Coordinates of C-alpha atoms in Angstrom, one line a residue:
Chain E
M1 CA -78.3 26.3 61.6
D2 CA -79.0 30.0 62.3
I3 CA -79.6 31.5 65.8
V4 CA -82.3 34.1 65.5
R5 CA -84.8 36.0 67.7
V6 CA -88.6 35.8 67.1
M7 CA -89.7 39.4 66.6
D8 CA -93.3 39.2 65.5
D9 CA -95.9 37.4 63.5
L10 CA -95.9 38.1 59.7
V11 CA -99.4 38.9 58.4
C12 CA -99.9 38.1 54.7
T13 CA -103.4 37.9 53.4
R14 CA -102.3 37.1 49.8
R15 CA -99.9 34.2 49.7
V16 CA -99.1 31.1 47.6
P17 CA -101.1 27.9 48.4
G18 CA -97.8 26.0 48.9
L19 CA -97.5 27.5 52.4
G20 CA -100.7 25.8 53.6
S21 CA -101.6 27.2 57.0
A22 CA -98.0 27.4 58.3
S23 CA -97.6 30.3 60.8
L24 CA -95.0 32.8 59.6
R25 CA -92.7 34.6 62.0
V26 CA -90.5 37.6 61.6
V27 CA -87.0 36.7 62.9
R28 CA -83.8 38.7 63.3
S29 CA -80.2 37.4 63.4
A30 CA -77.5 38.8 65.7
Q31 CA -76.2 40.6 62.6
G32 CA -79.6 42.4 62.3
V33 CA -80.8 40.6 59.2
V34 CA -84.6 40.3 59.3
S35 CA -86.2 37.3 57.6
V36 CA -89.3 35.1 57.7
A37 CA -89.4 31.6 59.1
T38 CA -92.1 28.9 59.5
D39 CA -92.7 27.9 63.0
P40 CA -93.8 24.3 63.9
V41 CA -92.6 24.8 67.5
G42 CA -94.7 27.8 68.5
A43 CA -92.0 30.0 69.9
P44 CA -93.1 33.1 72.0
V45 CA -92.1 36.5 70.6
G46 CA -88.8 37.6 72.1
R47 CA -87.3 34.2 72.5
W48 CA -84.1 33.1 70.8
V49 CA -84.5 30.0 68.6
F50 CA -82.4 28.1 66.1
A51 CA -83.7 27.5 62.6
T52 CA -82.6 25.2 59.8
T53 CA -82.3 26.4 56.1
G54 CA -82.5 25.0 52.6
S55 CA -84.2 21.7 51.8
A56 CA -83.8 20.7 55.5
A57 CA -86.3 23.4 56.3
R58 CA -89.0 21.5 54.5
L59 CA -88.1 18.3 56.3
A60 CA -88.5 20.1 59.7
M61 CA -92.2 20.9 58.9
P62 CA -95.1 18.5 59.6
D63 CA -95.9 18.8 55.9
P64 CA -92.6 18.4 54.0
T65 CA -94.1 19.9 50.8
C66 CA -94.4 23.3 52.5
M67 CA -92.1 25.4 50.4
T68 CA -90.3 27.2 53.2
D69 CA -86.5 27.7 53.2
L70 CA -86.2 28.6 57.0
T71 CA -87.9 26.7 59.8
I72 CA -87.6 27.2 63.5
C73 CA -86.4 23.9 65.1
G74 CA -86.1 24.7 68.8
I75 CA -86.3 27.3 71.5
I76 CA -82.9 27.9 73.1
D77 CA -83.1 27.5 76.9
Q78 CA -80.7 30.3 77.5
W79 CA -79.2 32.8 75.1
D80 CA -77.8 36.3 75.6
E81 CA -76.9 38.2 72.5
E82 CA -74.6 40.5 74.5
V83 CA -72.5 37.6 75.9
P84 CA -71.0 35.6 73.0
P85 CA -70.2 32.0 73.9
V86 CA -66.5 31.5 75.0
A87 CA -64.8 28.2 74.5
T88 CA -63.4 27.9 78.1
A89 CA -63.6 24.1 78.5
H90 CA -60.7 23.3 76.1
R91 CA -57.0 24.5 76.5
A92 CA -54.8 24.3 73.4
T93 CA -52.7 21.6 75.1
D94 CA -55.6 19.1 75.2
T95 CA -55.3 15.7 73.3
G96 CA -53.8 16.1 69.8
S97 CA -51.8 19.1 68.9
G98 CA -54.7 21.5 69.7
A99 CA -55.7 24.5 67.7
S100 CA -52.4 25.9 66.8
K101 CA -51.0 25.7 63.2
G102 CA -47.2 25.5 63.0
Chain N
M1 CA -87.3 33.5 53.6
D2 CA -86.3 36.9 52.4
I3 CA -88.2 40.2 52.9
V4 CA -87.8 42.3 49.7
R5 CA -89.5 45.1 47.9
V6 CA -90.8 44.8 44.3
M7 CA -88.9 47.5 42.3
D8 CA -89.8 46.8 38.7
D9 CA -90.4 44.3 36.0
L10 CA -87.3 42.7 34.4
V11 CA -87.4 42.7 30.6
C12 CA -85.3 39.9 29.0
T13 CA -85.9 39.2 25.3
R14 CA -83.3 36.4 25.2
R15 CA -83.8 33.9 28.0
V16 CA -83.5 30.1 28.5
P17 CA -86.6 28.0 27.8
G18 CA -86.6 26.7 31.4
L19 CA -88.2 29.8 32.6
G20 CA -91.3 29.3 30.5
S21 CA -93.6 32.4 30.6
A22 CA -92.8 33.2 34.3
S23 CA -92.9 36.9 35.0
L24 CA -89.6 38.3 36.3
R25 CA -89.5 41.0 38.9
V26 CA -86.6 43.1 40.1
V27 CA -86.6 43.0 43.9
R28 CA -84.4 44.8 46.5
S29 CA -83.6 43.7 50.1
A30 CA -83.3 46.0 53.1
Q31 CA -79.6 45.7 52.7
G32 CA -79.9 47.1 49.1
V33 CA -79.0 43.9 47.3
V34 CA -81.0 43.8 44.0
S35 CA -82.0 40.5 42.5
V36 CA -84.6 38.8 40.3
A37 CA -87.6 36.8 41.5
T38 CA -90.3 34.9 39.7
D39 CA -93.8 36.1 40.8
P40 CA -96.8 33.8 40.9
V41 CA -98.6 36.2 43.2
G42 CA -98.6 39.3 41.0
A43 CA -97.4 41.8 43.5
P44 CA -97.7 45.5 42.6
V45 CA -94.5 47.4 42.2
G46 CA -93.5 49.1 45.5
R47 CA -95.0 46.5 47.8
W48 CA -93.0 44.5 50.3
V49 CA -93.2 40.8 49.8
F50 CA -91.4 37.7 51.2
A51 CA -89.7 35.3 48.8
T52 CA -88.4 31.7 49.2
T53 CA -85.1 30.5 47.9
G54 CA -83.3 27.4 46.8
S55 CA -85.2 24.3 45.7
A56 CA -88.3 25.6 47.6
A57 CA -88.5 28.4 45.0
R58 CA -89.4 25.9 42.3
L59 CA -92.0 24.2 44.5
A60 CA -93.7 27.6 45.0
M61 CA -94.2 28.0 41.2
P62 CA -97.3 26.6 39.4
D63 CA -94.8 24.7 37.2
P64 CA -92.2 23.2 39.6
T65 CA -89.7 22.6 36.8
C66 CA -89.3 26.4 36.4
M67 CA -85.6 26.8 37.2
T68 CA -85.9 29.8 39.5
D69 CA -84.0 30.1 42.8
L70 CA -86.1 33.0 44.2
T71 CA -90.0 33.1 44.2
I72 CA -92.3 35.6 45.7
C73 CA -94.7 33.8 48.1
G74 CA -96.9 36.5 49.5
I75 CA -97.5 40.2 49.8
I76 CA -96.9 41.5 53.4
D77 CA -100.0 43.4 54.6
Q78 CA -97.9 46.0 56.4
W79 CA -94.2 46.6 56.4
D80 CA -92.1 49.7 57.1
E81 CA -88.4 49.4 56.3
E82 CA -87.6 52.3 58.6
V83 CA -89.4 50.7 61.7
P84 CA -87.7 47.4 62.4
P85 CA -89.9 44.9 64.3
V86 CA -89.3 45.1 68.1
A87 CA -90.0 41.9 70.2
T88 CA -92.2 43.7 72.8
A89 CA -94.5 40.8 73.6
H90 CA -91.9 38.7 75.5
R91 CA -90.0 39.8 78.7
A92 CA -86.9 37.8 79.7
T93 CA -88.7 36.5 82.8
D94 CA -91.3 34.6 80.7
T95 CA -91.8 30.8 81.0
G96 CA -88.4 29.1 80.9
S97 CA -85.2 30.8 81.8
G98 CA -85.7 33.4 78.9
A99 CA -83.0 34.7 76.7
S100 CA -80.1 35.2 79.0
K101 CA -77.1 32.9 79.0
G102 CA -75.4 32.5 82.4
Chain H
M1 CA -81.5 35.1 40.9
D2 CA -78.4 37.2 40.7
I3 CA -77.9 40.2 38.4
V4 CA -74.3 40.1 37.1
R5 CA -72.1 41.4 34.3
V6 CA -70.2 39.1 31.9
M7 CA -66.6 40.1 32.1
D8 CA -64.6 37.5 30.2
D9 CA -64.3 33.9 29.2
L10 CA -62.6 31.6 31.8
V11 CA -59.9 29.4 30.3
C12 CA -59.3 26.2 32.2
T13 CA -57.3 23.5 30.4
R14 CA -57.5 21.1 33.4
R15 CA -61.1 20.6 34.6
V16 CA -63.4 17.8 35.8
P17 CA -65.3 15.8 33.2
G18 CA -68.6 16.7 34.8
L19 CA -68.6 20.1 33.1
G20 CA -68.7 18.6 29.6
S21 CA -68.1 21.3 27.0
A22 CA -70.0 24.0 28.9
S23 CA -68.6 27.4 28.2
L24 CA -67.4 29.2 31.4
R25 CA -67.8 32.9 31.9
V26 CA -66.3 35.2 34.5
V27 CA -69.1 37.3 35.9
R28 CA -69.1 40.2 38.4
S29 CA -72.0 41.3 40.7
A30 CA -72.8 44.9 41.5
Q31 CA -71.1 44.3 44.9
G32 CA -67.9 43.4 43.0
V33 CA -67.9 39.7 43.7
V34 CA -66.3 37.8 40.8
S35 CA -67.5 34.2 40.1
V36 CA -67.8 31.7 37.3
A37 CA -71.1 30.8 35.5
T38 CA -72.0 28.4 32.7
D39 CA -73.6 30.1 29.8
P40 CA -76.2 28.3 27.6
V41 CA -77.4 31.7 26.3
G42 CA -74.1 33.0 24.8
A43 CA -74.1 36.5 26.3
P44 CA -71.6 39.0 24.8
V45 CA -68.9 40.2 27.2
G46 CA -70.0 43.4 28.8
R47 CA -73.7 42.7 28.9
W48 CA -75.7 42.5 32.1
V49 CA -77.5 39.1 32.6
F50 CA -79.3 37.3 35.4
A51 CA -78.2 33.9 36.6
T52 CA -79.8 31.2 38.7
T53 CA -78.0 29.4 41.5
G54 CA -78.1 26.1 43.4
S55 CA -79.8 23.0 41.9
A56 CA -81.8 25.2 39.6
A57 CA -78.5 26.1 37.8
R58 CA -78.3 22.5 36.6
L59 CA -81.9 22.5 35.3
A60 CA -81.1 25.6 33.3
M61 CA -78.4 23.7 31.3
P62 CA -79.2 21.6 28.2
D63 CA -77.5 18.8 30.1
P64 CA -78.9 18.8 33.6
T65 CA -76.1 16.6 34.9
C66 CA -73.6 19.5 34.4
M67 CA -72.3 20.2 37.9
T68 CA -72.6 24.0 37.8
D69 CA -74.1 26.0 40.6
L70 CA -74.5 29.3 38.6
T71 CA -76.0 29.4 35.1
I72 CA -76.8 32.5 33.0
C73 CA -80.5 32.5 32.2
G74 CA -81.1 35.6 30.1
I75 CA -79.6 38.8 28.8
I76 CA -81.3 41.9 30.4
D77 CA -82.5 44.2 27.7
Q78 CA -81.5 47.4 29.7
W79 CA -79.6 47.7 32.9
D80 CA -77.6 50.5 34.3
E81 CA -75.5 49.7 37.4
E82 CA -75.4 53.4 38.3
V83 CA -79.2 53.9 38.2
P84 CA -80.7 51.5 40.8
P85 CA -84.4 50.7 40.0
V86 CA -86.9 52.9 41.9
A87 CA -90.3 51.6 42.8
T88 CA -92.3 54.6 41.5
A89 CA -95.4 52.8 40.2
H90 CA -96.9 52.1 43.7
R91 CA -97.9 54.7 46.4
A92 CA -98.2 53.5 50.0
T93 CA -102.0 54.2 49.8
D94 CA -102.5 51.6 47.1
T95 CA -104.9 48.6 47.7
G96 CA -104.4 47.1 51.1
S97 CA -102.6 49.0 53.8
G98 CA -99.5 49.3 51.7
A99 CA -95.9 49.1 52.9
S100 CA -96.1 50.8 56.3
K101 CA -95.9 48.7 59.6
G102 CA -98.1 50.2 62.4
Chain W
M1 CA -66.9 23.5 53.8
D2 CA -66.7 25.9 56.7
I3 CA -63.9 26.1 59.3
V4 CA -65.4 26.9 62.7
R5 CA -64.6 26.6 66.4
V6 CA -66.7 24.6 68.8
M7 CA -67.8 27.0 71.5
D8 CA -70.3 25.2 73.6
D9 CA -73.2 22.8 73.7
L10 CA -76.6 24.2 72.8
V11 CA -79.4 23.3 75.3
C12 CA -82.9 23.2 73.8
T13 CA -85.6 21.5 75.8
R14 CA -88.3 22.2 73.2
R15 CA -87.2 21.1 69.7
V16 CA -88.7 19.5 66.6
P17 CA -88.7 15.6 66.5
G18 CA -86.8 15.7 63.2
L19 CA -83.5 16.3 65.1
G20 CA -83.8 13.0 66.9
S21 CA -81.1 12.8 69.7
A22 CA -78.5 14.6 67.7
S23 CA -76.1 16.7 69.9
L24 CA -76.2 20.4 69.0
R25 CA -73.0 22.5 69.3
V26 CA -72.6 26.2 69.2
V27 CA -69.8 27.0 66.7
R28 CA -68.2 30.3 65.6
S29 CA -66.5 31.1 62.3
A30 CA -63.3 33.2 61.9
Q31 CA -65.6 36.1 60.9
G32 CA -67.4 35.8 64.3
V33 CA -70.7 34.4 63.0
V34 CA -72.2 32.1 65.6
S35 CA -74.4 29.2 64.4
V36 CA -75.5 25.7 65.4
A37 CA -74.1 22.4 64.1
T38 CA -74.9 18.7 64.7
D39 CA -71.8 16.8 65.8
P40 CA -71.4 13.1 64.9
V41 CA -67.7 13.4 65.6
G42 CA -67.8 14.5 69.3
A43 CA -65.4 17.4 69.0
P44 CA -64.2 18.8 72.4
V45 CA -65.2 22.4 73.1
G46 CA -62.4 24.8 71.9
R47 CA -61.2 22.7 69.0
W48 CA -61.3 23.9 65.4
V49 CA -63.3 21.7 63.1
F50 CA -64.7 21.8 59.5
A51 CA -68.4 21.4 58.8
T52 CA -70.4 20.7 55.7
T53 CA -73.6 22.6 54.8
G54 CA -76.8 22.2 52.8
S55 CA -78.1 18.7 51.8
A56 CA -74.6 17.3 52.4
A57 CA -75.0 18.0 56.1
R58 CA -77.8 15.4 56.3
L59 CA -75.6 12.8 54.4
A60 CA -72.9 13.4 57.0
M61 CA -75.2 12.3 59.9
P62 CA -75.7 8.6 60.9
D63 CA -79.4 9.2 60.3
P64 CA -79.6 11.0 56.9
T65 CA -83.2 12.2 57.7
C66 CA -81.9 14.4 60.5
M67 CA -83.0 17.9 59.3
T68 CA -79.7 19.7 60.0
D69 CA -78.0 22.1 57.5
L70 CA -74.6 22.2 59.2
T71 CA -72.7 19.1 60.4
I72 CA -69.2 18.8 61.9
C73 CA -67.2 16.4 59.7
G74 CA -63.7 16.4 61.3
I75 CA -61.4 17.8 63.9
I76 CA -58.6 19.8 62.3
D77 CA -55.3 18.5 63.7
Q78 CA -53.7 22.0 63.8
W79 CA -55.3 25.4 63.2
D80 CA -54.4 28.8 64.4
E81 CA -56.9 31.5 63.7
E82 CA -54.2 34.2 64.0
V83 CA -51.9 32.6 61.4
P84 CA -53.8 32.4 58.1
P85 CA -52.5 29.7 55.7
V86 CA -49.9 31.1 53.2
A87 CA -49.5 29.4 49.8
T88 CA -45.7 29.1 49.9
A89 CA -45.3 25.8 48.1
H90 CA -46.1 27.2 44.6
R91 CA -44.3 30.0 42.7
A92 CA -46.1 31.7 39.8
T93 CA -43.5 30.2 37.4
D94 CA -44.7 26.6 38.2
T95 CA -46.1 24.3 35.4
G96 CA -48.6 26.1 33.2
S97 CA -48.8 29.9 33.0
G98 CA -49.4 30.2 36.8
A99 CA -51.7 32.7 38.5
S100 CA -51.1 35.9 36.5
K101 CA -53.8 37.1 34.1
G102 CA -52.4 39.0 31.0
Chain X
M1 CA -68.9 28.9 41.0
D2 CA -66.3 30.4 43.4
I3 CA -62.8 31.5 42.3
V4 CA -60.4 30.5 45.1
R5 CA -56.7 30.0 45.7
V6 CA -55.3 26.6 47.0
M7 CA -53.5 27.5 50.2
D8 CA -52.6 24.2 51.8
D9 CA -53.7 20.6 52.6
L10 CA -56.0 20.2 55.5
V11 CA -54.9 17.5 58.0
C12 CA -57.8 15.8 59.9
T13 CA -57.1 12.5 61.6
R14 CA -60.6 12.3 63.1
R15 CA -63.2 12.7 60.3
V16 CA -66.6 11.2 59.4
P17 CA -66.6 8.1 57.1
G18 CA -68.8 10.0 54.5
L19 CA -65.7 11.7 53.2
G20 CA -64.0 8.5 52.2
S21 CA -60.4 9.2 51.2
A22 CA -61.1 12.5 49.5
S23 CA -58.2 14.9 49.8
L24 CA -59.1 18.1 51.6
R25 CA -57.6 21.5 50.6
V26 CA -57.6 24.8 52.4
V27 CA -58.8 27.4 50.0
R28 CA -59.1 31.2 50.2
S29 CA -61.4 33.5 48.3
A30 CA -60.5 37.0 47.0
Q31 CA -62.5 38.4 49.9
G32 CA -60.2 36.4 52.3
V33 CA -62.7 33.8 53.4
V34 CA -60.9 30.6 54.2
S35 CA -62.8 27.3 53.7
V36 CA -62.2 23.6 52.9
A37 CA -62.8 22.0 49.5
T38 CA -62.4 18.4 48.1
D39 CA -60.1 18.2 45.2
P40 CA -60.5 15.6 42.5
V41 CA -58.3 17.6 40.2
G42 CA -55.1 17.7 42.3
A43 CA -54.4 21.4 42.1
P44 CA -50.9 22.5 43.2
V45 CA -50.8 24.8 46.3
G46 CA -50.8 28.4 45.2
R47 CA -52.8 28.0 42.0
W48 CA -56.1 29.7 41.4
V49 CA -59.0 27.3 40.8
F50 CA -62.8 27.5 40.5
A51 CA -65.0 25.4 42.8
T52 CA -68.7 24.4 42.7
T53 CA -70.9 24.4 45.7
G54 CA -74.1 22.8 47.1
S55 CA -75.4 19.5 45.7
A56 CA -73.3 20.1 42.5
A57 CA -70.2 19.7 44.7
R58 CA -71.1 16.0 45.2
L59 CA -71.8 15.4 41.5
A60 CA -68.3 16.8 40.7
M61 CA -66.7 14.0 42.8
P62 CA -65.8 10.6 41.5
D63 CA -68.0 9.2 44.4
P64 CA -71.2 11.3 44.3
T65 CA -72.1 10.2 47.9
C66 CA -69.1 12.1 49.2
M67 CA -70.7 14.6 51.5
T68 CA -68.7 17.7 50.4
D69 CA -70.4 21.1 49.7
L70 CA -67.3 22.6 47.9
T71 CA -65.4 20.8 45.1
I72 CA -62.5 22.1 43.0
C73 CA -63.5 21.7 39.3
G74 CA -60.6 23.1 37.4
I75 CA -57.3 25.0 37.5
I76 CA -57.6 28.4 36.0
D77 CA -54.9 28.9 33.3
Q78 CA -54.2 32.5 34.2
W79 CA -55.6 34.6 37.1
D80 CA -54.2 37.6 38.8
E81 CA -56.1 38.6 42.0
E82 CA -54.7 42.2 41.6
V83 CA -56.0 42.7 38.1
P84 CA -59.8 42.3 38.1
P85 CA -61.3 41.3 34.7
V86 CA -62.5 44.3 32.7
A87 CA -65.4 43.9 30.2
T88 CA -63.7 45.6 27.2
A89 CA -65.1 43.5 24.4
H90 CA -68.6 45.0 24.5
R91 CA -69.7 48.7 24.1
A92 CA -73.2 49.7 25.4
T93 CA -74.3 50.3 21.7
D94 CA -73.9 46.6 20.8
T95 CA -76.9 44.5 19.4
G96 CA -80.0 45.1 21.6
S97 CA -80.4 48.2 23.7
G98 CA -77.2 47.4 25.6
A99 CA -76.6 47.8 29.4
S100 CA -78.2 51.2 30.1
K101 CA -81.6 51.4 31.9
G102 CA -83.8 54.3 30.8

């Protein structure tokens, strides 16, 4: 699932009926790709969220016939784009041969 | 869902029956990738639209058996490729710990 | 749907039964990515075509159980890789506020 | 299926019901793309795993209605990001015409 | 469908039951992206193969409930990564207006 930031609301007066009254949000990924997601969670603009794609995006909506392909699933409690996560908890010598390929 | 610009109509005399009489549009993303979308909305050339992908693209068509994988779903009221959306509405100190990862 | 050029036939003596007798074509995108498509249309080598992906690719085949994920759907009448389509037909002042974001 | 490294747990107090109690992991690909996966395997942070995407991601979960699009499927016994796998076992002169295109 | 090279077997002692006894192969694309595929064909390491993705990947397996998203479908008789296919067979003046856009 994608980690994206909610940038704005998307205003579309002319749209297909298959979207119903779903709210549309402009979201941006860490790589700068801007796209549109449906938002059953109601995330404030500026917050980092994670969103599911493909057929799962429809299942994440209250109305599973909504023809979205990207749906916001949750608001991340803490996320800092500048500080990528670092896997500190595990050293290569942990159980099993660890992450080194002979 | 992708934000793309309608560039032209695509003319294809020889095409599979599974497309029916769907109108085919040449669309371009902000990253410059050119692709083909079906267009139940009738967006004028030059306008920015958003389009849904995957199995949702079929659901967005009047005939859900149309074997498209990219369907235009709405005409964006205002979009300027040069002015990327900026998440001004939310400051990191908003409800919850905001978007900073310890 | 992707715009690709038919480069060659793909010869595979050992292949899974799920492909039946589908003809396999080597295709290349404008970005240079080479992949394999099934071809119910019979496009000549060298021609530009558009192809559908995902579950729609199976629906575009005469036998919808054919386990392809990329199927050629039509031969584009005219396409020039060097001359990207330009959206001339629409000026920003057309109906509605046009493609500029305040 | 994608090869990714488990970087951290993702903490999301507000999330859609469709995720149930699935544990969410922050994972990173060799290309540096950070995303979120559900984790029925319980992989320790730091380990390299492989994850399945799309509708298969739901099938890999104990509850196949969980609307994930990326699910961890196994912990790789040995993997070293710095040492890409090299296909040494096969020389071009092996059975069949081998990997050279006339 | 993707053209990839079989680099190695993937060894995973801990993996989800949904994979059954499917053999897992490490494969690499021409762009250098390394991923994991299931292999009902039994391709020797080093050979170039083509693989199908998405829901088609499950259909290509003997057990269509196997939750793979990339399945090897055939061993390419001849493929040379250094010599990209060239569409020589067709000149722009062939039947129809050929591949030039006015």
